[in-house]
Short mmCIF file of N, CA and C in Angstrom, two decimals:
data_model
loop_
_atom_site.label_atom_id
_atom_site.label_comp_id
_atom_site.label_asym_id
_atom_site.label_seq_id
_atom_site.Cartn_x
_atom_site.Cartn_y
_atom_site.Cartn_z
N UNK R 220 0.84 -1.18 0.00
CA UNK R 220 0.00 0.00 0.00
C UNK R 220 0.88 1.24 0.00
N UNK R 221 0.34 2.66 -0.89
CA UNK R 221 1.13 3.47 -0.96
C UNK R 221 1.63 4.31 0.15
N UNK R 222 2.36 4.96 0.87
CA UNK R 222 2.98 5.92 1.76
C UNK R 222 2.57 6.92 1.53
N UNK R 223 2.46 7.45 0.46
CA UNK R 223 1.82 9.07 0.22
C UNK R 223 0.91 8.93 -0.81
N UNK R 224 0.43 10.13 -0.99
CA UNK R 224 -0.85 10.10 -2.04
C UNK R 224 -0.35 11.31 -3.31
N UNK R 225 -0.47 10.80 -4.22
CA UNK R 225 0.22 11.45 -6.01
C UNK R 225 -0.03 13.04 -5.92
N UNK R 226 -0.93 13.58 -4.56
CA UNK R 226 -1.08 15.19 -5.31
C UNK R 226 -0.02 16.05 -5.56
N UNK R 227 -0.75 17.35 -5.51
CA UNK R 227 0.34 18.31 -5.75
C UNK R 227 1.95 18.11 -4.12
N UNK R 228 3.35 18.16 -5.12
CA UNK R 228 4.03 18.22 -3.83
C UNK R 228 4.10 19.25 -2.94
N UNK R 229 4.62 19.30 -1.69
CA UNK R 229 4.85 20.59 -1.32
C UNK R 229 6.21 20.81 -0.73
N UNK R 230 6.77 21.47 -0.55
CA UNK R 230 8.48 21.17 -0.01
C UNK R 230 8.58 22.73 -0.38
N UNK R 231 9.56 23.04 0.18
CA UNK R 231 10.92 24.61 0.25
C UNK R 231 10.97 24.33 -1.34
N UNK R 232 10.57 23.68 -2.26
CA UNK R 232 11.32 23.72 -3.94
C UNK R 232 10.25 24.78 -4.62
N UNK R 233 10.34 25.43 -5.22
CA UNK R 233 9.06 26.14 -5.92
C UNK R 233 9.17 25.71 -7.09
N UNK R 234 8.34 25.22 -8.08
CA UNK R 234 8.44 25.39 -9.80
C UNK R 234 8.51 26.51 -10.23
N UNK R 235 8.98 26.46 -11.35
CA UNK R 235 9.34 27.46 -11.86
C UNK R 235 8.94 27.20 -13.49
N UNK R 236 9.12 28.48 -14.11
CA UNK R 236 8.90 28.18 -15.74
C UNK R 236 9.72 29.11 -16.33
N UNK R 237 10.71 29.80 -15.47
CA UNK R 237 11.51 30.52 -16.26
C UNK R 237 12.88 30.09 -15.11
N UNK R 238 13.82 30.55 -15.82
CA UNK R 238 15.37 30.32 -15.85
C UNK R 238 15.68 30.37 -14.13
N UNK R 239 16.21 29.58 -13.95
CA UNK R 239 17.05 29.70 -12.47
C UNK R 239 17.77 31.39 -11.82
N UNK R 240 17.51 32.07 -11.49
CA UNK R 240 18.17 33.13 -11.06
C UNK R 240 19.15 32.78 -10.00
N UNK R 241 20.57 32.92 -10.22
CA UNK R 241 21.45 32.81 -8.69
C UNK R 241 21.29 33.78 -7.47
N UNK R 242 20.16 34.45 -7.55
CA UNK R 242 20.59 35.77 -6.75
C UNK R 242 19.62 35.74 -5.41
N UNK R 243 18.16 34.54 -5.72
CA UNK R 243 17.28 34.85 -4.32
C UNK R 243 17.76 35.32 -3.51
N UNK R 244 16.75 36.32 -2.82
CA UNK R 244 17.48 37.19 -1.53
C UNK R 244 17.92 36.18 0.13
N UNK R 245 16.69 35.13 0.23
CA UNK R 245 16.69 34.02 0.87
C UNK R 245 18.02 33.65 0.75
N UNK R 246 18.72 33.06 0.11
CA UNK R 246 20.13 32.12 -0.31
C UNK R 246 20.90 32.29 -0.80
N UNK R 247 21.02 33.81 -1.17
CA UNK R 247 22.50 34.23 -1.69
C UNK R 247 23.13 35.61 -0.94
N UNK R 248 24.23 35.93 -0.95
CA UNK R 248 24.78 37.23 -0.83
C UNK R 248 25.87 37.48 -0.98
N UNK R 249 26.19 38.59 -1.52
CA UNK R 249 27.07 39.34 -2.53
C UNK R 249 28.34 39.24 -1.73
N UNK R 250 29.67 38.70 -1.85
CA UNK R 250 30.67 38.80 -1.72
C UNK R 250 31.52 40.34 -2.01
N UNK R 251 32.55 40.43 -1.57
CA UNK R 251 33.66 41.26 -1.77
C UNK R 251 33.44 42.03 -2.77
N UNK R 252 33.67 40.87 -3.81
CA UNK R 252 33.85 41.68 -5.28
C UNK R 252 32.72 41.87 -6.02
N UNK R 253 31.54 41.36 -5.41
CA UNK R 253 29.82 41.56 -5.94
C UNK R 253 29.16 40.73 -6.46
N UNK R 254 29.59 39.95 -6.73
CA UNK R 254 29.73 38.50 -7.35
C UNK R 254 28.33 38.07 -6.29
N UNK R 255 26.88 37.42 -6.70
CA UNK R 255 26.79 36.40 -6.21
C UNK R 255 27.01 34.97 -5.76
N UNK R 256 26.61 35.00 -4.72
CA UNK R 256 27.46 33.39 -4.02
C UNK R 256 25.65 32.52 -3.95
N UNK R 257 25.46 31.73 -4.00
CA UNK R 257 23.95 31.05 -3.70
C UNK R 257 24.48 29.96 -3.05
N UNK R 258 23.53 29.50 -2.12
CA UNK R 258 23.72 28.34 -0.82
C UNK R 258 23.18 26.91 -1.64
N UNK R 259 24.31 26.22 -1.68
CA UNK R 259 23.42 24.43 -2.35
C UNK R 259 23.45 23.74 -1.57
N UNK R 260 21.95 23.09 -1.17
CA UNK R 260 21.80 22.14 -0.21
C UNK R 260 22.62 20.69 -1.64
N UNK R 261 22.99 20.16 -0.91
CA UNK R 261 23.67 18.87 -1.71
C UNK R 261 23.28 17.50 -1.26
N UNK R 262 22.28 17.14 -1.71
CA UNK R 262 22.15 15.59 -0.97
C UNK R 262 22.76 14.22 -1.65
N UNK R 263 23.96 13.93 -1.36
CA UNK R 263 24.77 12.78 -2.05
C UNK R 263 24.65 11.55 -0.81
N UNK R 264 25.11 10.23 -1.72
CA UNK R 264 25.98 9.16 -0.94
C UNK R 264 27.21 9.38 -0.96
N UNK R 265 27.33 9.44 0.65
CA UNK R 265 28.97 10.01 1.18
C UNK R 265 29.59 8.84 0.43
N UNK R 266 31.07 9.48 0.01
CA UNK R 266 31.81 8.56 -0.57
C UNK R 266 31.54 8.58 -1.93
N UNK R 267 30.99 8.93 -2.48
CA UNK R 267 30.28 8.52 -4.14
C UNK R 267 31.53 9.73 -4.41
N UNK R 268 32.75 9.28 -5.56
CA UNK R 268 33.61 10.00 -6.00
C UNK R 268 32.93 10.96 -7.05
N UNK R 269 31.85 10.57 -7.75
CA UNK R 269 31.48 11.01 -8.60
C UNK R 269 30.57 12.85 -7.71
N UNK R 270 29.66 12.21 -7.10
CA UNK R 270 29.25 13.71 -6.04
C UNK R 270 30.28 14.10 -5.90
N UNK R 271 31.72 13.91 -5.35
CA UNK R 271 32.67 14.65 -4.49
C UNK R 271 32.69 15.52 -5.80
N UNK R 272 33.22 14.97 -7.04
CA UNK R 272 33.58 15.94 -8.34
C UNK R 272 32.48 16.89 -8.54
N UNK R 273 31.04 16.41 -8.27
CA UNK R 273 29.89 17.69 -8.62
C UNK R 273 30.49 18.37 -7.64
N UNK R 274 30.46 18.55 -6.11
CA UNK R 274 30.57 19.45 -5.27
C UNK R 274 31.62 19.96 -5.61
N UNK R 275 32.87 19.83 -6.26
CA UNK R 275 33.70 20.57 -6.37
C UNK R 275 33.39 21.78 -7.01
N UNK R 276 32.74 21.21 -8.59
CA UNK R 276 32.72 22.01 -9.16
C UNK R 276 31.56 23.28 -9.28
N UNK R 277 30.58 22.91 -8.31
CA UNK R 277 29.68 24.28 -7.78
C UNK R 277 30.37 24.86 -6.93
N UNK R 278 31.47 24.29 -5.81
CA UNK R 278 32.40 25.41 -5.22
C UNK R 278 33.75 26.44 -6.37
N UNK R 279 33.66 25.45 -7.24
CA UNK R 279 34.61 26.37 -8.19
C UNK R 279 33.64 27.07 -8.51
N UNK R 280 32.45 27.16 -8.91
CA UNK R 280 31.84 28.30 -9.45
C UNK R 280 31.27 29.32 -8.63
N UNK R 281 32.04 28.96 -7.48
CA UNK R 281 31.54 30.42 -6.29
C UNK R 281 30.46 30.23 -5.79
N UNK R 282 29.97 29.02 -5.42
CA UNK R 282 28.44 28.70 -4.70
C UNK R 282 29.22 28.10 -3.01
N UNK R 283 28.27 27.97 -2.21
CA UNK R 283 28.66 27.79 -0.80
C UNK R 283 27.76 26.35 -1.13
N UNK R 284 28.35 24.99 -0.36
CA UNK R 284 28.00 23.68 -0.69
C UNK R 284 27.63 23.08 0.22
N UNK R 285 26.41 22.95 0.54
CA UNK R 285 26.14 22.18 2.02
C UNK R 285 25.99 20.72 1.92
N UNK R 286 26.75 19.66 2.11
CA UNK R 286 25.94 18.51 1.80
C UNK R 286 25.18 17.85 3.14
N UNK R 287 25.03 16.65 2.40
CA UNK R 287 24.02 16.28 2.94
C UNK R 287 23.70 14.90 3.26
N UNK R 288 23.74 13.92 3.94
CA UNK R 288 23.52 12.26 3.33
C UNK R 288 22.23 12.21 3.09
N UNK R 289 22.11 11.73 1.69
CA UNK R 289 20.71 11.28 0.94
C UNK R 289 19.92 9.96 1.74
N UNK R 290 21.09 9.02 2.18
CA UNK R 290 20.67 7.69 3.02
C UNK R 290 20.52 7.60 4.41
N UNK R 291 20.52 8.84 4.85
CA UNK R 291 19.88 8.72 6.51
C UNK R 291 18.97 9.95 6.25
N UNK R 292 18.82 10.65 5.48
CA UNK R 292 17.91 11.77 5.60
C UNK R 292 16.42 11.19 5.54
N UNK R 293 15.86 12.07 6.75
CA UNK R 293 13.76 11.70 6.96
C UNK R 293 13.18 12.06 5.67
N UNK R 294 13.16 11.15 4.74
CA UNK R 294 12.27 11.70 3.49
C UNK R 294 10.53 11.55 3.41
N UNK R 295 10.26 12.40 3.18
CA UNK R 295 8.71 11.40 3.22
C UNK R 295 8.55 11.64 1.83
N UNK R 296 7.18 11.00 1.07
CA UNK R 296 7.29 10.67 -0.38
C UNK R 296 7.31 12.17 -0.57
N UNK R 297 6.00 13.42 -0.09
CA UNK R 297 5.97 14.49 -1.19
C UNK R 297 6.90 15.20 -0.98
N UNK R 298 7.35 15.08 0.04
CA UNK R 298 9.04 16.18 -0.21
C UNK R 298 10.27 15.49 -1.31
N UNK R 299 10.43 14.13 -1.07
CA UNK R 299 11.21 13.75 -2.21
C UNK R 299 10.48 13.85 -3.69
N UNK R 300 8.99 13.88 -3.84
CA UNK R 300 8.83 13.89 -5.17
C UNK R 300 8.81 15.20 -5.81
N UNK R 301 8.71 16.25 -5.14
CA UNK R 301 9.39 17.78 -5.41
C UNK R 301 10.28 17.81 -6.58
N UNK R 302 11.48 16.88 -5.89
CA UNK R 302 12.77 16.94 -6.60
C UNK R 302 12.57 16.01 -8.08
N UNK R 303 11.34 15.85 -8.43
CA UNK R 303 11.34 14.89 -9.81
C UNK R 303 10.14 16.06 -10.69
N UNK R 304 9.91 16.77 -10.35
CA UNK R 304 8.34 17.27 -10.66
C UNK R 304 9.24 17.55 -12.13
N UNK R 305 8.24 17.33 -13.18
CA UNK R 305 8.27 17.67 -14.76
C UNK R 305 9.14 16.72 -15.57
N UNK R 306 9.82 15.31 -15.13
CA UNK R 306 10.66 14.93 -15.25
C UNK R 306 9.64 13.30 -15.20
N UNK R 307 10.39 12.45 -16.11
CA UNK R 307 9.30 11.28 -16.98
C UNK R 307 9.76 10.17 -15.18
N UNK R 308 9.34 9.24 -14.86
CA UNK R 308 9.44 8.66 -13.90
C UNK R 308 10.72 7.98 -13.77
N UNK R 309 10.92 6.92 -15.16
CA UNK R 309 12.44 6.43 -15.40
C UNK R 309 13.44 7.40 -14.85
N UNK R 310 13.43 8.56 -14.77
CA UNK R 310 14.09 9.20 -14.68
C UNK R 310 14.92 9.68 -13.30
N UNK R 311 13.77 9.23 -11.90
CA UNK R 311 14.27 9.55 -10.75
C UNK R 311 15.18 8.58 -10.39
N UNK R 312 14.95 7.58 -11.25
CA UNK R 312 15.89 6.32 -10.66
C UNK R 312 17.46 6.48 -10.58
N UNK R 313 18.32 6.33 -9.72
CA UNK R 313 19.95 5.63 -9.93
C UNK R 313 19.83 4.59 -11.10
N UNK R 314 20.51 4.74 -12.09
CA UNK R 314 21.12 3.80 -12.76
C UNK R 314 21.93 2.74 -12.20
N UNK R 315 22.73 3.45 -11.56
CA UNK R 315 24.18 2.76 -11.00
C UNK R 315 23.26 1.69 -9.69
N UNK R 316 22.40 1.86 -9.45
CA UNK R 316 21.66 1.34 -8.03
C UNK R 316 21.85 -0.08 -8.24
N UNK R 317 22.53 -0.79 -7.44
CA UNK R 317 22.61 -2.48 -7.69
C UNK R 317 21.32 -3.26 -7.71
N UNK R 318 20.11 -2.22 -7.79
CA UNK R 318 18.67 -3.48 -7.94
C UNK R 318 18.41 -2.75 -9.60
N UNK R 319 18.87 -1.97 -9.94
CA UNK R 319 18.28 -1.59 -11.11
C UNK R 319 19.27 -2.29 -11.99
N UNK R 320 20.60 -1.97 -11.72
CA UNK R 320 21.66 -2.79 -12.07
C UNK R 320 21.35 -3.97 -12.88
N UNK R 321 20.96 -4.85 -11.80
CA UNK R 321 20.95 -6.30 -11.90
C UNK R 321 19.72 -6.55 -12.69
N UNK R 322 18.45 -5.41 -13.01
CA UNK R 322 17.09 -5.81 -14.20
C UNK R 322 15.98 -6.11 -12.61
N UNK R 323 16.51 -6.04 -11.57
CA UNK R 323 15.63 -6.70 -10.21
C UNK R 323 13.99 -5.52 -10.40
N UNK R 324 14.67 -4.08 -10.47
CA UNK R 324 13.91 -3.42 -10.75
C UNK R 324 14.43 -2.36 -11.70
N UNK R 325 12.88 -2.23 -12.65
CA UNK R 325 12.47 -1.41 -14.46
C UNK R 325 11.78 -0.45 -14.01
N UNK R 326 12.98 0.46 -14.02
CA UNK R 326 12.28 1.84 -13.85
C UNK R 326 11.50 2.50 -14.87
N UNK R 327 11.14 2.06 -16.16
CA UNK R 327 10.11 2.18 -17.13
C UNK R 327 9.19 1.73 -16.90
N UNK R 328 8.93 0.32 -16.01
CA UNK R 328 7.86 -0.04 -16.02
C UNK R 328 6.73 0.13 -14.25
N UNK R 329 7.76 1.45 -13.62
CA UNK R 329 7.04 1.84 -12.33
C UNK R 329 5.88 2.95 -12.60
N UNK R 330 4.76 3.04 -12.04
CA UNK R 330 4.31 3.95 -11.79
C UNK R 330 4.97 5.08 -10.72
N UNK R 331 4.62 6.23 -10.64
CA UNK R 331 5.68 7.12 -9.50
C UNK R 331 4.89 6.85 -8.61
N UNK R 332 4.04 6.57 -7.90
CA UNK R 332 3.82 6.39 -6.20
C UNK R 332 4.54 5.04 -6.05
N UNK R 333 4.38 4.00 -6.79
CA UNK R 333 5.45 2.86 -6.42
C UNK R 333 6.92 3.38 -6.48
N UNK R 334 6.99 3.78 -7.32
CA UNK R 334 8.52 4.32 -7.32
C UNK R 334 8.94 4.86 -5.96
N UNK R 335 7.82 6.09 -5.45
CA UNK R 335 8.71 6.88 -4.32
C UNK R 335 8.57 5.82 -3.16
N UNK R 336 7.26 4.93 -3.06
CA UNK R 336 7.57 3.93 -2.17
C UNK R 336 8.99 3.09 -2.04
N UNK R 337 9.22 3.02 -3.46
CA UNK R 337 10.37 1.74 -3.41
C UNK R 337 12.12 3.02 -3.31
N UNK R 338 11.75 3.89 -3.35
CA UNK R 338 12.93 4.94 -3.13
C UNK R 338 12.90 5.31 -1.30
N UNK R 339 11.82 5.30 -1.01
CA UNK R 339 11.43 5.73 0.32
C UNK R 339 12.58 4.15 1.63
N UNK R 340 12.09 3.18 0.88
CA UNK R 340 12.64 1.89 1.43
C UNK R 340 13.89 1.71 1.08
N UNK R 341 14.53 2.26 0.06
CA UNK R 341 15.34 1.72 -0.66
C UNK R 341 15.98 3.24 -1.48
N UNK R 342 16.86 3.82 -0.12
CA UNK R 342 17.42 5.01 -1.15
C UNK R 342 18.61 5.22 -2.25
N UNK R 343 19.09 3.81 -2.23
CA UNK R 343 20.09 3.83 -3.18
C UNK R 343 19.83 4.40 -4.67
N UNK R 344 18.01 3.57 -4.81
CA UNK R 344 17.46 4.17 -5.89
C UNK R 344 17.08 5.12 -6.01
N UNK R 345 17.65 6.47 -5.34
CA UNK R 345 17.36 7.70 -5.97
C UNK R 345 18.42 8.13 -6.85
N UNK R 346 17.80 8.84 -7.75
CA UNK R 346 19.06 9.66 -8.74
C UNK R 346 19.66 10.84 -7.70
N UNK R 347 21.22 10.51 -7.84
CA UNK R 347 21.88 11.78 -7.04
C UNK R 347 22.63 12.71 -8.62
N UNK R 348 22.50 13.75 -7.38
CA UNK R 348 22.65 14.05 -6.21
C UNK R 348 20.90 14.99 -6.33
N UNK R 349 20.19 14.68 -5.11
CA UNK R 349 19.39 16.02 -4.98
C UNK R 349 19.60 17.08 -4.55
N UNK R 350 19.41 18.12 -5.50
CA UNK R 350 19.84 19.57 -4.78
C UNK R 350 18.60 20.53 -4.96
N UNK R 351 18.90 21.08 -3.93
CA UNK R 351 17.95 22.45 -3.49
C UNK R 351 18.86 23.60 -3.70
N UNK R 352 18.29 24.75 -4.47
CA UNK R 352 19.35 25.79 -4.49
C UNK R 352 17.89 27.15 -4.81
N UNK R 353 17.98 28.20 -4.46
CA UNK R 353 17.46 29.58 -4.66
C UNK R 353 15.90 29.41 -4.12
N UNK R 354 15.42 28.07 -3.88
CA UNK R 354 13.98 27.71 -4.31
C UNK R 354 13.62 26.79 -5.18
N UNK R 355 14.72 26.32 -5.80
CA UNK R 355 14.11 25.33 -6.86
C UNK R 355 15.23 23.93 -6.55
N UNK R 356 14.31 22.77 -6.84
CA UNK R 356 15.19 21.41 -6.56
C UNK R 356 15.25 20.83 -7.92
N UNK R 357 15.85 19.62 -8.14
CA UNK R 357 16.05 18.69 -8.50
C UNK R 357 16.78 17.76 -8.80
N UNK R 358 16.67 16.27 -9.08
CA UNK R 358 17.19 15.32 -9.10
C UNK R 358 18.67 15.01 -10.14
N UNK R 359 19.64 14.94 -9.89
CA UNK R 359 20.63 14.56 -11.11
C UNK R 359 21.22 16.52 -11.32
N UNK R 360 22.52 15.87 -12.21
CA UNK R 360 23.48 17.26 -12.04
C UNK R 360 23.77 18.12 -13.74
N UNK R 361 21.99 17.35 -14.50
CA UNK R 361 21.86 17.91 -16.07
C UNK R 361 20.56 19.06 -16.13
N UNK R 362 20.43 19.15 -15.28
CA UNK R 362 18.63 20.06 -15.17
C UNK R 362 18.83 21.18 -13.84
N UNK R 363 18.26 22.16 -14.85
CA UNK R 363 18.20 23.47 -13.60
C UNK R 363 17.63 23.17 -12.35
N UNK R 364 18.21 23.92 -11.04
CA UNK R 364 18.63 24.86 -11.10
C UNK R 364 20.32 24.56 -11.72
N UNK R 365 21.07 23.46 -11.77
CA UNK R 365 22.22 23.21 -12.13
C UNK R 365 22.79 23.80 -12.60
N UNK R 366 22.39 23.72 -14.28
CA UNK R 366 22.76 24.48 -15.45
C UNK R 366 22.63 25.53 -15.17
N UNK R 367 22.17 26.74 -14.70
CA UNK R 367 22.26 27.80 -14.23
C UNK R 367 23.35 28.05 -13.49
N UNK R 368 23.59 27.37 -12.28
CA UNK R 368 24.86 27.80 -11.38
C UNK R 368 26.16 27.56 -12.18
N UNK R 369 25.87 26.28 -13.26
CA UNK R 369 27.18 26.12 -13.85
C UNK R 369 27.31 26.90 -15.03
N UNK R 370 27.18 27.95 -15.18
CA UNK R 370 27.05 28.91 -16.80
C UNK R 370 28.35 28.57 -17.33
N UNK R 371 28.24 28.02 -18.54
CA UNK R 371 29.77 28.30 -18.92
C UNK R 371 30.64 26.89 -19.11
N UNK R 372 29.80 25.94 -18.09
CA UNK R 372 30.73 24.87 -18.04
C UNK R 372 30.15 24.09 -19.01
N UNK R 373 31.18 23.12 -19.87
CA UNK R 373 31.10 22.32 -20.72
C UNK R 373 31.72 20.94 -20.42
N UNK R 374 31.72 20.61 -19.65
CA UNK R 374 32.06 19.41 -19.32
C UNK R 374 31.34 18.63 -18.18
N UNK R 375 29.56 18.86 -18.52
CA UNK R 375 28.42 17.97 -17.63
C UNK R 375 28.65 16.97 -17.64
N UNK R 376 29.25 16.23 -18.55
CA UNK R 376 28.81 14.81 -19.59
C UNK R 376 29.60 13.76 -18.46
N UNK R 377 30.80 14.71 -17.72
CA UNK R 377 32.02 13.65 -17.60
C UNK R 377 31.65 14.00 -15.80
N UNK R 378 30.30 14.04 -15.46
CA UNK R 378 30.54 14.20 -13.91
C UNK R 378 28.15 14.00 -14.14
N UNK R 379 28.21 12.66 -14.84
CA UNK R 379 26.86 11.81 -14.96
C UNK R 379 27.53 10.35 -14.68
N UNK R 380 26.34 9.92 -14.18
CA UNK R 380 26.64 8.73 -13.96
C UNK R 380 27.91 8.09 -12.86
N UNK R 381 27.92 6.92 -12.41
CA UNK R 381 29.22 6.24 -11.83
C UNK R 381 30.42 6.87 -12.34
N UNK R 382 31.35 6.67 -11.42
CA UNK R 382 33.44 6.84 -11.44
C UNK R 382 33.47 5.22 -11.72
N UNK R 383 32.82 4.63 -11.16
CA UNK R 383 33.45 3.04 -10.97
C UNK R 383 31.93 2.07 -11.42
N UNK R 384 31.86 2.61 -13.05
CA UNK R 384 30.92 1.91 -13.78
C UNK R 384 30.68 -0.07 -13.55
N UNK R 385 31.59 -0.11 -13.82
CA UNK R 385 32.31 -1.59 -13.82
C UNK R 385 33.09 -2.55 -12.56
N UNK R 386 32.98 -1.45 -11.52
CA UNK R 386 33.55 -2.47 -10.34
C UNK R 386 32.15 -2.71 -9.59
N UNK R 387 32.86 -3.17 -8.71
CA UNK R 387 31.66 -3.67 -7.45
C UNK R 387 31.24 -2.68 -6.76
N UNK R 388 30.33 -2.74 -6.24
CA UNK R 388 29.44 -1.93 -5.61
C UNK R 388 30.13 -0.81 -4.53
N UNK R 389 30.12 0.03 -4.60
CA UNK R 389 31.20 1.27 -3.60
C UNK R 389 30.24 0.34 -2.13
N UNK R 390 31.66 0.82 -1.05
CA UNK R 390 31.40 0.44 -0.10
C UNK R 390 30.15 0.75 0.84
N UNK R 391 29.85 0.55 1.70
CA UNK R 391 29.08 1.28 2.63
C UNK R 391 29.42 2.69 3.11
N UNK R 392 28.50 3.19 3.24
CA UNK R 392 29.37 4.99 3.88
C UNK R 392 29.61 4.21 5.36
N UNK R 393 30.11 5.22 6.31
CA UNK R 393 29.99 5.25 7.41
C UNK R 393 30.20 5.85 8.60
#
């Protein structure tokens, strides 16, 4: 039986339909040289080399980086489904997740209240990293607010997905 019910979500994320602004008055403020700085909540699996490289590179771009562990954090379904809103269901999933991995579970063939159930039990299967930044969230490090904080950068491609496609399963955090 489901944990939450499909309506509208509600969470700190707002939708949006126009462009990410770095500047909310809430989560940013102007440095030295005037420059906005914006606050990123970062929710990764500690240890995941691949997050360590995202967080780097929103601190190279002058953002302040809060993380976060994705696998002990109190999620309940409509605050995590925030972070998927407009985005096809396949999509919230980890790839790299050793049940999706293995074909155990088809993230094409979930409905999203099963999904956030089986993410709720089972957080490996969320797509990381989730981030919260200005007011707006979401899942994975290719979709605004992202692309916004990263203006400029051309090298998304190589900081998707696993560091260690092909080995065994990264350890436990701890």
């Amino acid at each position: 039986m489901a944990r939450w019910s499909s309506r509208s979500p509600s969470s700190r994320c707002a939708r949006r339909s126009t462009p990410f602004s770095a500047a909310p008055a809430a989560r940013s403020w102007s440095s030295s040289a005037g420059s906005d700085v914006t606050t990123v909540v970062f929710y990764e699996k500690p240890g995941c080399g691949t997050n360590a490289r995202q967080k780097l590179m929103l601190t190279r771009a002058g953002h302040e980086v809060e993380a976060r562990n994705l696998l002990t954090e109190p999620w309940t379904g409509e605050r995590l489904r925030a972070y998927f809103a407009g985005t096809p269901v396949w999509s919230w999933f980890n790839p790299a997740s050793p049940r999706v991995k293995s074909g155990e579970i088809e993230p094409e063939a979930i409905e999203a209240v099963a999904a956030i159930d089986l993410m709720l039990e089972d957080p490996l299967l969320i797509r990381r990293p989730l981030i919260e930044a200005g007011g707006q969230c979401c899942a994975g490090f290719d979709r605004e607010p992202v692309l916004s904080l990263l203006q400029g950068e051309d090298d998304l491609d190589d900081v998707q997905g696993c560091t260690r496609p092909y080995a065994s399963p990264c350890p436990e955090p701890r």
